[in-house]
Amino acid sequence: VRQWSVSTGAGTGVQRVAVELFEPAKGSQNIRLELENFTTGEDQRALEVPRIRARDVARQQGVLVISSAVGLRADVIRTAGLVQMDAGELPSSLGRGSWDFAYRYSTMPFALQIAIEKIQPYVTVDALVRAYLDPQQLRLDMLAVFNIERAGVFQLELDVPEGVEVRTVRGRRVGNAAAVAVDTHHLGGEDSRKLFVSLARRALGKVGLELQLVRDLDVPQLLTPTGTPVDIDLAIPRVAATTADRENGRLIVLAPDSLRVDAARTDGLRSVSTAEAVKGMGDEATAAPAFTPMLAFVYSQDPVVAVLAVERRRPYVTVRQLLTAKIEPGVIRYDATFFYDIRYSGVRSLRIDIPADLASSIRNTTTGVRDKPIEPPPDDVGEGSVAWSFTGEREFMGAAQIRLTWERKLEKLDVGKSVDIAVPRLEPRGADRAWGQVVLTKAETIDIHATGEPTGVRPIDPQHDLMPGVTISGAARAFEFHDAWSLSVTATHYALEEVKRTSIERALVRIVVTRSNEVSVQALYRMRSARQRLMVTFPAGVKFDTRPVRINGQATTLERGDKEDFFVGLVGQDPASPFLLELRYTLSDAPGRLAYPVFPDEPAVQKVYLSVFFPREQAWLGSKGGWTDEMVWRPDPESVLANWVPIPRQDEGSLIAWVSEGIGASSGNAGGLQTDGRRYLFSTLRPSAPPEGALAMVMMNQRALNLIVFLLIVGSGLILVRGQASTRWVAAGSLLIAIVLLGVFMPTFSLQVTDGVLLAAVLVVLIVWAVWYVARTRPRDPIVLARRAARRDAALAALSAAVTGSSSPIPSAQVVGPPMDAGEAEPGQSDRPAPDDQDDKGNR
């Protein structure tokens, strides 16, 4: 296009656009025109779509598409010369657009009239109002979720109560509702009670809005307990009717425990539970920690009128008293602590009645609390008591604590002498509920017990039944009381008796004997000790590792004293807490007895396990010493002859866990000993010191043992092969008796030798005996030879009778043929044995 111009025909109302090209057009030529028309308000209702006609053309046809902007709705009023099209039939250049209507025309002119209407948004609101009622202020937190449909909005309007201050207006994400983008807000309208919230961008869909309103309360009845409720008008913020088409709201009234809140008037409200009121509002509906939900309601579009009856509660005071008395020679030290819990309202002072004879010696050690006697004395003070008042820098509210201490002389106690002690009673007054505990501690040489008839007290366990948060070390007696009480105790002085300061509760000694005859030892002891240094004696020829001593898994120093005495430092260990002592060392030559470390101070030793590892080629034949084996015998799955092997009843891991029980993760290095070979387990109670208490194990090479057993059985069988049958029976019976006696008196050795090797040797002997009998003994047996001759004579007699017809036998001399050998079968009898011969074989 070179240039174009617009001209208007006079009186026609038609504009003509003249387009001048650079050169004459031939073929296809595309021309695009952009037009716009500004309409008035009334023209918005009906719009005639303009027609654009190409001049001097033979035929004009085309496509007409209509698209309305967001927020507008278009309806077709009249059409002429147009055929409606489907969106899929549009040309590719128009197919990517979003069109409300699409038409095709084949000729000019055509007519299309549409009605344009602005779409109004449809807004629903789900609101949660939390009213925090404080004695001096009312705070209203509103969380509203707007669901905006059809069209977006750029402004929200809310009606706020009169006399409130708008503190915060901001967007808040609630569940799947995004936070609305707040630009500015201001109060306007009549009486400035309408809050206009302008948005930074259009809001459409679900959005969340949060605002906070504050109103000061000038109600003196809420500051002090009066016993009379006061009415408070609770006006809540609402979404303006010009913004929301429908509103569903929830109202929760929250107040501190110091206020009692009831509903005096609830127009347009329905009472529900607090859980139902906050349902669906997410974590943002969580109340402030210092406030408790009192009332909960739901409301809708109807006007809401809420009037609350609020009363300031009077103080509710509970007190628990902990009175401790430490009895020592010559003095009793008292410590009385009062734990107050003051709820609902504060109190200016606290009152405690104390015995008059202690008034001059009691000291108040509470920081920031002053004490003084009440003058004049109250009428309800008991006889022999003085009323004291305690005040602080401000009112007492919540948790408060008062501590009093004093001492009282005690006459000297000789050994075996007793003295009666009356425990003084301090009484807190003005409390709704009071209770307490008396805890008595003492010196090590003094014993105490209740005497007389205590009233109002009951004994409790000082280790488990003390009030929460209280732990008193060394408590000997404890009592609990409610209301009035009295208690007297008797203290008796006793002399101390020396006891053992070290006790070994559990022990595990692990010994590994290598093929090179070296021994590695690890000794684990779960023990308690009141000593600072523990003496240890090791076996002769000991060699230590780089870290031979560990306490609770931590390496410590091993000190050497005179001769062969060694010392382990225990500084910093609590005598009442168990610890794990680990000792490691090696020996160059395996001793005949397996010794272990000894504590010369003679500690009280409990159960000890001894776990010994020997090479697998060594066979265990027995043991000596005061030890019990903890093993069961089972067939060895790795042995071809199914030999019996001892299997410990407990594995190493369970024993290490047993000895380190109660120590914790600090004993994690206890299982670091490298082991090899077959394991043997023994146990004992209170073992004696080596060498008397050491364990002696008799070991022998397994192959040598098997060879000796085999040769002994087979050699004995070969010696007896030429003997009489009775001799062999006696030998077999003796072997069985020997095995039974070994099982009774030497069970370990018996189980070790009665295995597959013994059975194989016995089987070899039986086979040799059987072969010898068949090959040598039977052919020369006179009884067998006689039976064979008898059978031969009988056969000859039968033959003679058959030949001569006579029953008289034929003499043996008349039988033709060579004489038969003693081992040769008779004629006709070679194929089957005679019955007598079979019986003879069975008997033999």
GROMACS .gro file of C-alpha atoms in nm, residues 170-559:
model
  390
  170ARG     CA    1  -0.426  -0.776   5.408
  171GLY     CA    2  -0.465  -1.078   5.187
  172ARG     CA    3  -0.441  -1.421   5.345
  173ARG     CA    4  -0.412  -1.760   5.181
  174VAL     CA    5  -0.671  -2.001   5.321
  175GLY     CA    6  -0.664  -2.357   5.189
  176ASN     CA    7  -0.701  -2.342   4.810
  177ALA     CA    8  -0.801  -1.973   4.822
  178ALA     CA    9  -0.521  -1.738   4.715
  179ALA     CA   10  -0.437  -1.423   4.906
  180VAL     CA   11  -0.615  -1.122   4.756
  181ALA     CA   12  -0.382  -0.839   4.639
  182VAL     CA   13  -0.472  -0.540   4.860
  183ASP     CA   14  -0.364  -0.200   4.729
  184THR     CA   15  -0.526   0.057   4.962
  185HIS     CA   16  -0.818   0.079   5.204
  186HIS     CA   17  -1.015   0.363   5.361
  187LEU     CA   18  -1.331   0.429   5.558
  188GLY     CA   19  -1.618   0.615   5.391
  189GLY     CA   20  -1.989   0.625   5.342
  190GLU     CA   21  -2.241   0.742   5.595
  191ASP     CA   22  -2.095   0.772   5.946
  192SER     CA   23  -1.767   0.636   5.804
  193ARG     CA   24  -1.880   0.281   5.873
  194LYS     CA   25  -1.804   0.138   5.530
  195LEU     CA   26  -1.457   0.001   5.458
  196PHE     CA   27  -1.348   0.021   5.093
  197VAL     CA   28  -1.067  -0.216   4.999
  198SER     CA   29  -0.906  -0.138   4.662
  199LEU     CA   30  -0.726  -0.427   4.495
  200ALA     CA   31  -0.398  -0.411   4.306
  201ARG     CA   32  -0.536  -0.646   4.040
  202ARG     CA   33  -0.863  -0.802   3.951
  203ALA     CA   34  -0.983  -1.074   4.185
  204LEU     CA   35  -1.153  -1.377   4.035
  205GLY     CA   36  -1.212  -1.718   4.186
  206LYS     CA   37  -1.142  -1.792   4.552
  207VAL     CA   38  -0.943  -1.529   4.742
  208GLY     CA   39  -0.880  -1.469   5.112
  209LEU     CA   40  -0.892  -1.141   5.303
  210GLU     CA   41  -0.801  -1.076   5.668
  211LEU     CA   42  -0.869  -0.763   5.871
  212GLN     CA   43  -0.825  -0.672   6.236
  213LEU     CA   44  -1.042  -0.424   6.422
  214VAL     CA   45  -0.990  -0.295   6.777
  215ARG     CA   46  -1.228  -0.123   7.018
  216ASP     CA   47  -1.134   0.002   7.365
  217LEU     CA   48  -1.361  -0.098   7.653
  218ASP     CA   49  -1.420   0.144   7.938
  219VAL     CA   50  -1.599  -0.092   8.176
  220PRO     CA   51  -1.474  -0.074   8.538
  221GLN     CA   52  -1.676  -0.386   8.630
  222LEU     CA   53  -1.433  -0.596   8.423
  223LEU     CA   54  -1.123  -0.478   8.611
  224THR     CA   55  -1.218  -0.599   8.958
  225PRO     CA   56  -1.443  -0.884   9.073
  226THR     CA   57  -1.786  -0.741   9.157
  227GLY     CA   58  -2.005  -1.051   9.128
  228THR     CA   59  -2.237  -0.866   8.884
  229PRO     CA   60  -2.227  -0.931   8.506
  230VAL     CA   61  -2.223  -0.639   8.261
  231ASP     CA   62  -2.374  -0.635   7.910
  232ILE     CA   63  -2.139  -0.572   7.617
  233ASP     CA   64  -2.275  -0.512   7.267
  234LEU     CA   65  -2.078  -0.727   7.024
  235ALA     CA   66  -2.109  -0.572   6.678
  236ILE     CA   67  -1.916  -0.766   6.414
  237PRO     CA   68  -1.790  -0.665   6.069
  238ARG     CA   69  -1.999  -0.782   5.772
  239VAL     CA   70  -1.942  -0.791   5.397
  240ALA     CA   71  -2.151  -0.516   5.232
  241ALA     CA   72  -2.457  -0.622   5.036
  242THR     CA   73  -2.321  -0.434   4.732
  243THR     CA   74  -2.025  -0.674   4.725
  244ALA     CA   75  -2.160  -1.014   4.825
  245ASP     CA   76  -2.471  -1.188   4.695
  246ARG     CA   77  -2.459  -1.440   4.980
  247GLU     CA   78  -2.269  -1.453   5.309
  248ASN     CA   79  -2.215  -1.741   5.551
  249GLY     CA   80  -2.040  -1.648   5.872
  250ARG     CA   81  -1.905  -1.802   6.189
  251LEU     CA   82  -1.849  -1.614   6.516
  252ILE     CA   83  -1.624  -1.732   6.798
  253VAL     CA   84  -1.606  -1.542   7.126
  254LEU     CA   85  -1.276  -1.589   7.311
  255ALA     CA   86  -1.183  -1.455   7.653
  256PRO     CA   87  -0.921  -1.516   7.921
  257ASP     CA   88  -0.999  -1.738   8.217
  258SER     CA   89  -1.050  -1.429   8.431
  259LEU     CA   90  -1.382  -1.354   8.256
  260ARG     CA   91  -1.706  -1.553   8.258
  261VAL     CA   92  -1.893  -1.495   7.931
  262ASP     CA   93  -2.257  -1.585   7.861
  263ALA     CA   94  -2.490  -1.496   7.574
  264ALA     CA   95  -2.754  -1.241   7.679
  265ARG     CA   96  -2.906  -1.184   7.332
  266THR     CA   97  -2.834  -1.362   7.005
  267ASP     CA   98  -3.058  -1.244   6.721
  268GLY     CA   99  -2.969  -1.400   6.387
  269LEU     CA  100  -2.717  -1.638   6.548
  270ARG     CA  101  -2.726  -2.015   6.596
  271SER     CA  102  -2.507  -2.177   6.859
  272VAL     CA  103  -2.260  -2.444   6.739
  273SER     CA  104  -1.945  -2.610   6.868
  274THR     CA  105  -1.605  -2.447   6.830
  275ALA     CA  106  -1.480  -2.731   6.608
  276GLU     CA  107  -1.772  -2.679   6.368
  277ALA     CA  108  -1.713  -2.304   6.364
  278VAL     CA  109  -1.348  -2.331   6.253
  279LYS     CA  110  -1.402  -2.621   6.013
  280GLY     CA  111  -1.263  -2.549   5.667
  281MET     CA  112  -1.080  -2.228   5.766
  282GLY     CA  113  -0.730  -2.386   5.786
  283ASP     CA  114  -0.459  -2.323   6.042
  284GLU     CA  115  -0.526  -1.951   6.036
  285ALA     CA  116  -0.832  -2.010   6.255
  286THR     CA  117  -0.614  -2.104   6.555
  287ALA     CA  118  -0.690  -1.893   6.861
  288ALA     CA  119  -0.437  -1.692   7.060
  289PRO     CA  120  -0.272  -1.891   7.343
  290ALA     CA  121  -0.393  -1.669   7.629
  291PHE     CA  122  -0.760  -1.688   7.524
  292THR     CA  123  -1.009  -1.972   7.558
  293PRO     CA  124  -1.309  -2.021   7.325
  294MET     CA  125  -1.625  -1.945   7.521
  295LEU     CA  126  -1.907  -1.928   7.263
  296ALA     CA  127  -1.946  -2.015   6.895
  297PHE     CA  128  -2.223  -1.921   6.650
  298VAL     CA  129  -2.307  -1.927   6.279
  299TYR     CA  130  -2.504  -1.664   6.086
  300SER     CA  131  -2.618  -1.585   5.732
  301GLN     CA  132  -2.762  -1.285   5.547
  302ASP     CA  133  -2.996  -1.178   5.827
  303PRO     CA  134  -2.897  -0.894   6.058
  304VAL     CA  135  -2.703  -1.001   6.364
  305VAL     CA  136  -2.746  -0.868   6.717
  306ALA     CA  137  -2.515  -1.013   6.984
  307VAL     CA  138  -2.509  -0.899   7.346
  308LEU     CA  139  -2.274  -1.070   7.592
  309ALA     CA  140  -2.310  -1.090   7.969
  310VAL     CA  141  -1.953  -1.065   8.102
  311GLU     CA  142  -1.843  -1.101   8.465
  312ARG     CA  143  -1.497  -1.074   8.619
  313ARG     CA  144  -1.427  -1.389   8.818
  314ARG     CA  145  -1.294  -1.372   9.169
  315PRO     CA  146  -0.945  -1.519   9.227
  316TYR     CA  147  -0.910  -1.895   9.263
  317VAL     CA  148  -0.599  -1.975   9.466
  318THR     CA  149  -0.443  -2.319   9.506
  319VAL     CA  150  -0.124  -2.375   9.703
  320ARG     CA  151   0.099  -2.675   9.756
  321GLN     CA  152   0.352  -2.670  10.036
  322LEU     CA  153   0.683  -2.856  10.042
  323LEU     CA  154   0.834  -2.870  10.390
  324THR     CA  155   1.177  -3.033  10.412
  325ALA     CA  156   1.360  -3.101  10.737
  326LYS     CA  157   1.723  -3.215  10.731
  327ILE     CA  158   1.818  -3.372  11.064
  328GLU     CA  159   2.188  -3.359  11.146
  329PRO     CA  160   2.379  -3.397  11.473
  330GLY     CA  161   2.313  -3.080  11.671
  331VAL     CA  162   2.081  -2.900  11.423
  332ILE     CA  163   1.764  -2.935  11.217
  333ARG     CA  164   1.746  -2.727  10.898
  334TYR     CA  165   1.396  -2.648  10.769
  335ASP     CA  166   1.298  -2.526  10.426
  336ALA     CA  167   0.933  -2.444  10.348
  337THR     CA  168   0.836  -2.362   9.989
  338PHE     CA  169   0.481  -2.256   9.893
  339PHE     CA  170   0.384  -2.300   9.529
  340TYR     CA  171   0.083  -2.079   9.446
  341ASP     CA  172  -0.138  -2.104   9.139
  342ILE     CA  173  -0.358  -1.796   9.116
  343ARG     CA  174  -0.621  -1.796   8.840
  344TYR     CA  175  -0.887  -1.561   8.702
  345SER     CA  176  -0.785  -1.249   8.898
  346GLY     CA  177  -0.477  -1.120   9.077
  347VAL     CA  178  -0.433  -1.081   9.451
  348ARG     CA  179  -0.236  -0.807   9.618
  349SER     CA  180  -0.101  -1.007   9.913
  350LEU     CA  181  -0.069  -1.360  10.043
  351ARG     CA  182  -0.110  -1.470  10.405
  352ILE     CA  183   0.073  -1.749  10.590
  353ASP     CA  184   0.026  -1.829  10.960
  354ILE     CA  185   0.348  -1.944  11.128
  355PRO     CA  186   0.420  -2.067  11.484
  356ALA     CA  187   0.488  -1.776  11.719
  357ASP     CA  188   0.803  -1.938  11.862
  358LEU     CA  189   0.957  -1.945  11.511
  359ALA     CA  190   0.869  -1.589  11.410
  360SER     CA  191   1.207  -1.454  11.513
  361SER     CA  192   1.412  -1.722  11.335
  362ILE     CA  193   1.226  -1.762  11.003
  363ARG     CA  194   1.388  -1.589  10.705
  364ASN     CA  195   1.209  -1.501  10.382
  365THR     CA  196   1.445  -1.585  10.093
  366THR     CA  197   1.202  -1.509   9.809
  367THR     CA  198   1.335  -1.250   9.563
  368GLY     CA  199   1.108  -0.946   9.516
  369VAL     CA  200   0.865  -1.042   9.793
  370ARG     CA  201   0.836  -0.848  10.121
  371ASP     CA  202   0.694  -0.988  10.446
  372LYS     CA  203   0.550  -0.828  10.757
  373PRO     CA  204   0.325  -0.932  11.046
  374ILE     CA  205  -0.038  -0.833  11.003
  375GLU     CA  206  -0.137  -0.568  11.255
  376PRO     CA  207  -0.381  -0.592  11.415
  377PRO     CA  208  -0.392  -0.974  11.402
  378PRO     CA  209  -0.689  -1.119  11.213
  379ASP     CA  210  -0.969  -1.271  11.413
  380ASP     CA  211  -0.923  -1.616  11.259
  381VAL     CA  212  -0.553  -1.656  11.351
  382GLY     CA  213  -0.494  -1.972  11.557
  383GLU     CA  214  -0.364  -1.984  11.909
  384GLY     CA  215   0.016  -1.981  11.920
  385SER     CA  216   0.042  -1.857  11.559
  386VAL     CA  217   0.130  -1.528  11.394
  387ALA     CA  218  -0.020  -1.409  11.064
  388TRP     CA  219   0.231  -1.282  10.809
  389SER     CA  220   0.151  -1.092  10.491
  390PHE     CA  221   0.361  -1.125  10.173
  391THR     CA  222   0.345  -0.863   9.897
  392GLY     CA  223   0.534  -0.829   9.571
  393GLU     CA  224   0.618  -0.557   9.325
  394ARG     CA  225   0.278  -0.614   9.157
  395GLU     CA  226  -0.025  -0.831   9.206
  396PHE     CA  227   0.026  -1.204   9.232
  397MET     CA  228  -0.114  -1.374   8.923
  398GLY     CA  229  -0.050  -1.716   8.775
  399ALA     CA  230   0.238  -1.910   8.929
  400ALA     CA  231   0.397  -1.760   9.241
  401GLN     CA  232   0.643  -1.898   9.492
  402ILE     CA  233   0.736  -1.810   9.852
  403ARG     CA  234   1.029  -1.974  10.032
  404LEU     CA  235   1.100  -1.965  10.407
  405THR     CA  236   1.402  -2.115  10.584
  406TRP     CA  237   1.506  -2.152  10.947
  407GLU     CA  238   1.715  -2.369  11.180
  408ARG     CA  239   1.657  -2.524  11.516
  409LYS     CA  240   1.916  -2.657  11.760
  410LEU     CA  241   1.908  -3.023  11.851
  411GLU     CA  242   2.062  -3.166  12.165
  412LYS     CA  243   2.368  -3.382  12.113
  413LEU     CA  244   2.285  -3.738  12.023
  414ASP     CA  245   2.509  -4.011  12.156
  415VAL     CA  246   2.524  -4.353  11.993
  416GLY     CA  247   2.200  -4.535  12.064
  417LYS     CA  248   2.023  -4.226  12.204
  418SER     CA  249   1.688  -4.102  12.064
  419VAL     CA  250   1.507  -3.768  12.068
  420ASP     CA  251   1.149  -3.672  11.976
  421ILE     CA  252   1.099  -3.391  11.722
  422ALA     CA  253   0.769  -3.212  11.655
  423VAL     CA  254   0.752  -3.096  11.293
  424PRO     CA  255   0.626  -2.733  11.287
  425ARG     CA  256   0.312  -2.653  11.088
  426LEU     CA  257   0.290  -2.348  10.862
  427GLU     CA  258  -0.062  -2.278  10.735
  428PRO     CA  259  -0.138  -2.077  10.418
  429ARG     CA  260  -0.466  -1.885  10.454
  430GLY     CA  261  -0.707  -1.750  10.195
  431ALA     CA  262  -0.652  -2.041   9.955
  432ASP     CA  263  -0.936  -2.231   9.792
  433ARG     CA  264  -0.733  -2.553   9.804
  434ALA     CA  265  -0.417  -2.626  10.003
  435TRP     CA  266  -0.216  -2.943  10.041
  436GLY     CA  267   0.147  -3.033  10.087
  437GLN     CA  268   0.420  -3.281  10.164
  438VAL     CA  269   0.672  -3.319  10.444
  439VAL     CA  270   1.008  -3.466  10.342
  440LEU     CA  271   1.262  -3.569  10.605
  441THR     CA  272   1.630  -3.610  10.524
  442LYS     CA  273   1.899  -3.715  10.767
  443ALA     CA  274   2.265  -3.768  10.822
  444GLU     CA  275   2.408  -4.111  10.750
  445THR     CA  276   2.432  -4.207  11.116
  446ILE     CA  277   2.076  -4.104  11.213
  447ASP     CA  278   1.756  -4.305  11.173
  448ILE     CA  279   1.411  -4.144  11.187
  449HIS     CA  280   1.056  -4.279  11.213
  450ALA     CA  281   0.715  -4.139  11.298
  451THR     CA  282   0.601  -4.166  11.660
  452GLY     CA  283   0.280  -4.111  11.847
  453GLU     CA  284  -0.040  -4.077  11.644
  454PRO     CA  285   0.013  -3.853  11.339
  455THR     CA  286  -0.309  -3.685  11.224
  456GLY     CA  287  -0.395  -3.568  10.874
  457VAL     CA  288  -0.083  -3.719  10.713
  458ARG     CA  289  -0.015  -4.039  10.521
  459PRO     CA  290   0.328  -4.186  10.439
  460ILE     CA  291   0.443  -4.177  10.075
  461ASP     CA  292   0.747  -4.300   9.881
  462PRO     CA  293   1.003  -4.014   9.871
  463GLN     CA  294   1.158  -4.152   9.552
  464HIS     CA  295   0.843  -4.173   9.340
  465ASP     CA  296   0.548  -3.992   9.503
  466LEU     CA  297   0.682  -3.639   9.549
  467MET     CA  298   0.490  -3.356   9.384
  468PRO     CA  299   0.571  -3.287   9.016
  469GLY     CA  300   0.897  -3.108   8.952
  470VAL     CA  301   1.042  -3.187   9.297
  471THR     CA  302   1.341  -3.414   9.352
  472ILE     CA  303   1.516  -3.433   9.689
  473SER     CA  304   1.840  -3.630   9.711
  474GLY     CA  305   1.877  -3.851  10.016
  475ALA     CA  306   1.512  -3.831  10.128
  476ALA     CA  307   1.449  -4.086  10.405
  477ARG     CA  308   1.079  -4.034  10.490
  478ALA     CA  309   0.795  -3.843  10.327
  479PHE     CA  310   0.436  -3.767  10.423
  480GLU     CA  311   0.146  -3.600  10.243
  481PHE     CA  312  -0.120  -3.390  10.414
  482HIS     CA  313  -0.445  -3.208  10.334
  483ASP     CA  314  -0.604  -2.949  10.560
  484ALA     CA  315  -0.496  -2.959  10.930
  485TRP     CA  316  -0.219  -3.198  11.033
  486SER     CA  317   0.034  -3.282  11.304
  487LEU     CA  318   0.346  -3.499  11.293
  488SER     CA  319   0.616  -3.604  11.541
  489VAL     CA  320   0.925  -3.811  11.459
  490THR     CA  321   1.195  -3.981  11.663
  491ALA     CA  322   1.562  -3.952  11.565
  492THR     CA  323   1.809  -4.219  11.680
  493HIS     CA  324   2.187  -4.202  11.646
  494TYR     CA  325   2.369  -4.518  11.531
  495ALA     CA  326   2.735  -4.597  11.472
  496LEU     CA  327   2.858  -4.657  11.117
  497GLU     CA  328   2.975  -5.000  11.008
  498GLU     CA  329   3.234  -5.026  10.731
  499VAL     CA  330   3.095  -5.191  10.416
  500LYS     CA  331   3.242  -5.270  10.081
  501ARG     CA  332   3.275  -4.964   9.865
  502THR     CA  333   3.283  -5.142   9.533
  503SER     CA  334   3.033  -5.387   9.390
  504ILE     CA  335   3.048  -5.570   9.059
  505GLU     CA  336   2.694  -5.636   8.946
  506ARG     CA  337   2.774  -5.816   8.621
  507ALA     CA  338   3.093  -5.930   8.451
  508LEU     CA  339   3.192  -6.080   8.117
  509VAL     CA  340   3.548  -6.205   8.052
  510ARG     CA  341   3.634  -6.290   7.691
  511ILE     CA  342   3.953  -6.494   7.628
  512VAL     CA  343   4.088  -6.577   7.281
  513VAL     CA  344   4.359  -6.849   7.261
  514THR     CA  345   4.537  -6.839   6.925
  515ARG     CA  346   4.726  -7.114   6.739
  516SER     CA  347   5.052  -6.940   6.832
  517ASN     CA  348   4.967  -6.999   7.199
  518GLU     CA  349   4.904  -6.628   7.267
  519VAL     CA  350   4.604  -6.515   7.469
  520SER     CA  351   4.398  -6.197   7.421
  521VAL     CA  352   4.172  -6.100   7.711
  522GLN     CA  353   3.887  -5.849   7.735
  523ALA     CA  354   3.716  -5.810   8.074
  524LEU     CA  355   3.390  -5.610   8.104
  525TYR     CA  356   3.251  -5.515   8.446
  526ARG     CA  357   2.924  -5.334   8.520
  527MET     CA  358   3.000  -5.192   8.862
  528ARG     CA  359   2.948  -4.918   9.120
  529SER     CA  360   3.223  -4.779   9.339
  530ALA     CA  361   3.265  -4.512   9.601
  531ARG     CA  362   3.644  -4.516   9.568
  532GLN     CA  363   3.855  -4.266   9.380
  533ARG     CA  364   4.109  -4.527   9.268
  534LEU     CA  365   4.035  -4.896   9.208
  535MET     CA  366   4.316  -5.152   9.255
  536VAL     CA  367   4.347  -5.427   8.992
  537THR     CA  368   4.583  -5.729   8.982
  538PHE     CA  369   4.654  -5.894   8.647
  539PRO     CA  370   4.794  -6.244   8.574
  540ALA     CA  371   5.172  -6.286   8.550
  541GLY     CA  372   5.335  -6.202   8.217
  542VAL     CA  373   5.063  -5.957   8.114
  543LYS     CA  374   5.114  -5.718   7.821
  544PHE     CA  375   4.882  -5.421   7.772
  545ASP     CA  376   4.723  -5.276   7.458
  546THR     CA  377   4.757  -4.910   7.363
  547ARG     CA  378   4.435  -4.835   7.552
  548PRO     CA  379   4.405  -5.104   7.817
  549VAL     CA  380   4.139  -4.932   8.030
  550ARG     CA  381   3.808  -4.775   7.923
  551ILE     CA  382   3.527  -4.640   8.138
  552ASN     CA  383   3.193  -4.613   7.962
  553GLY     CA  384   3.377  -4.644   7.631
  554GLN     CA  385   3.620  -4.358   7.704
  555ALA     CA  386   3.990  -4.436   7.739
  556THR     CA  387   4.145  -4.359   8.077
  557THR     CA  388   4.489  -4.390   8.234
  558LEU     CA  389   4.614  -4.710   8.401
  559GLU     CA  390   4.842  -4.629   8.695
   0.00000   0.00000   0.00000
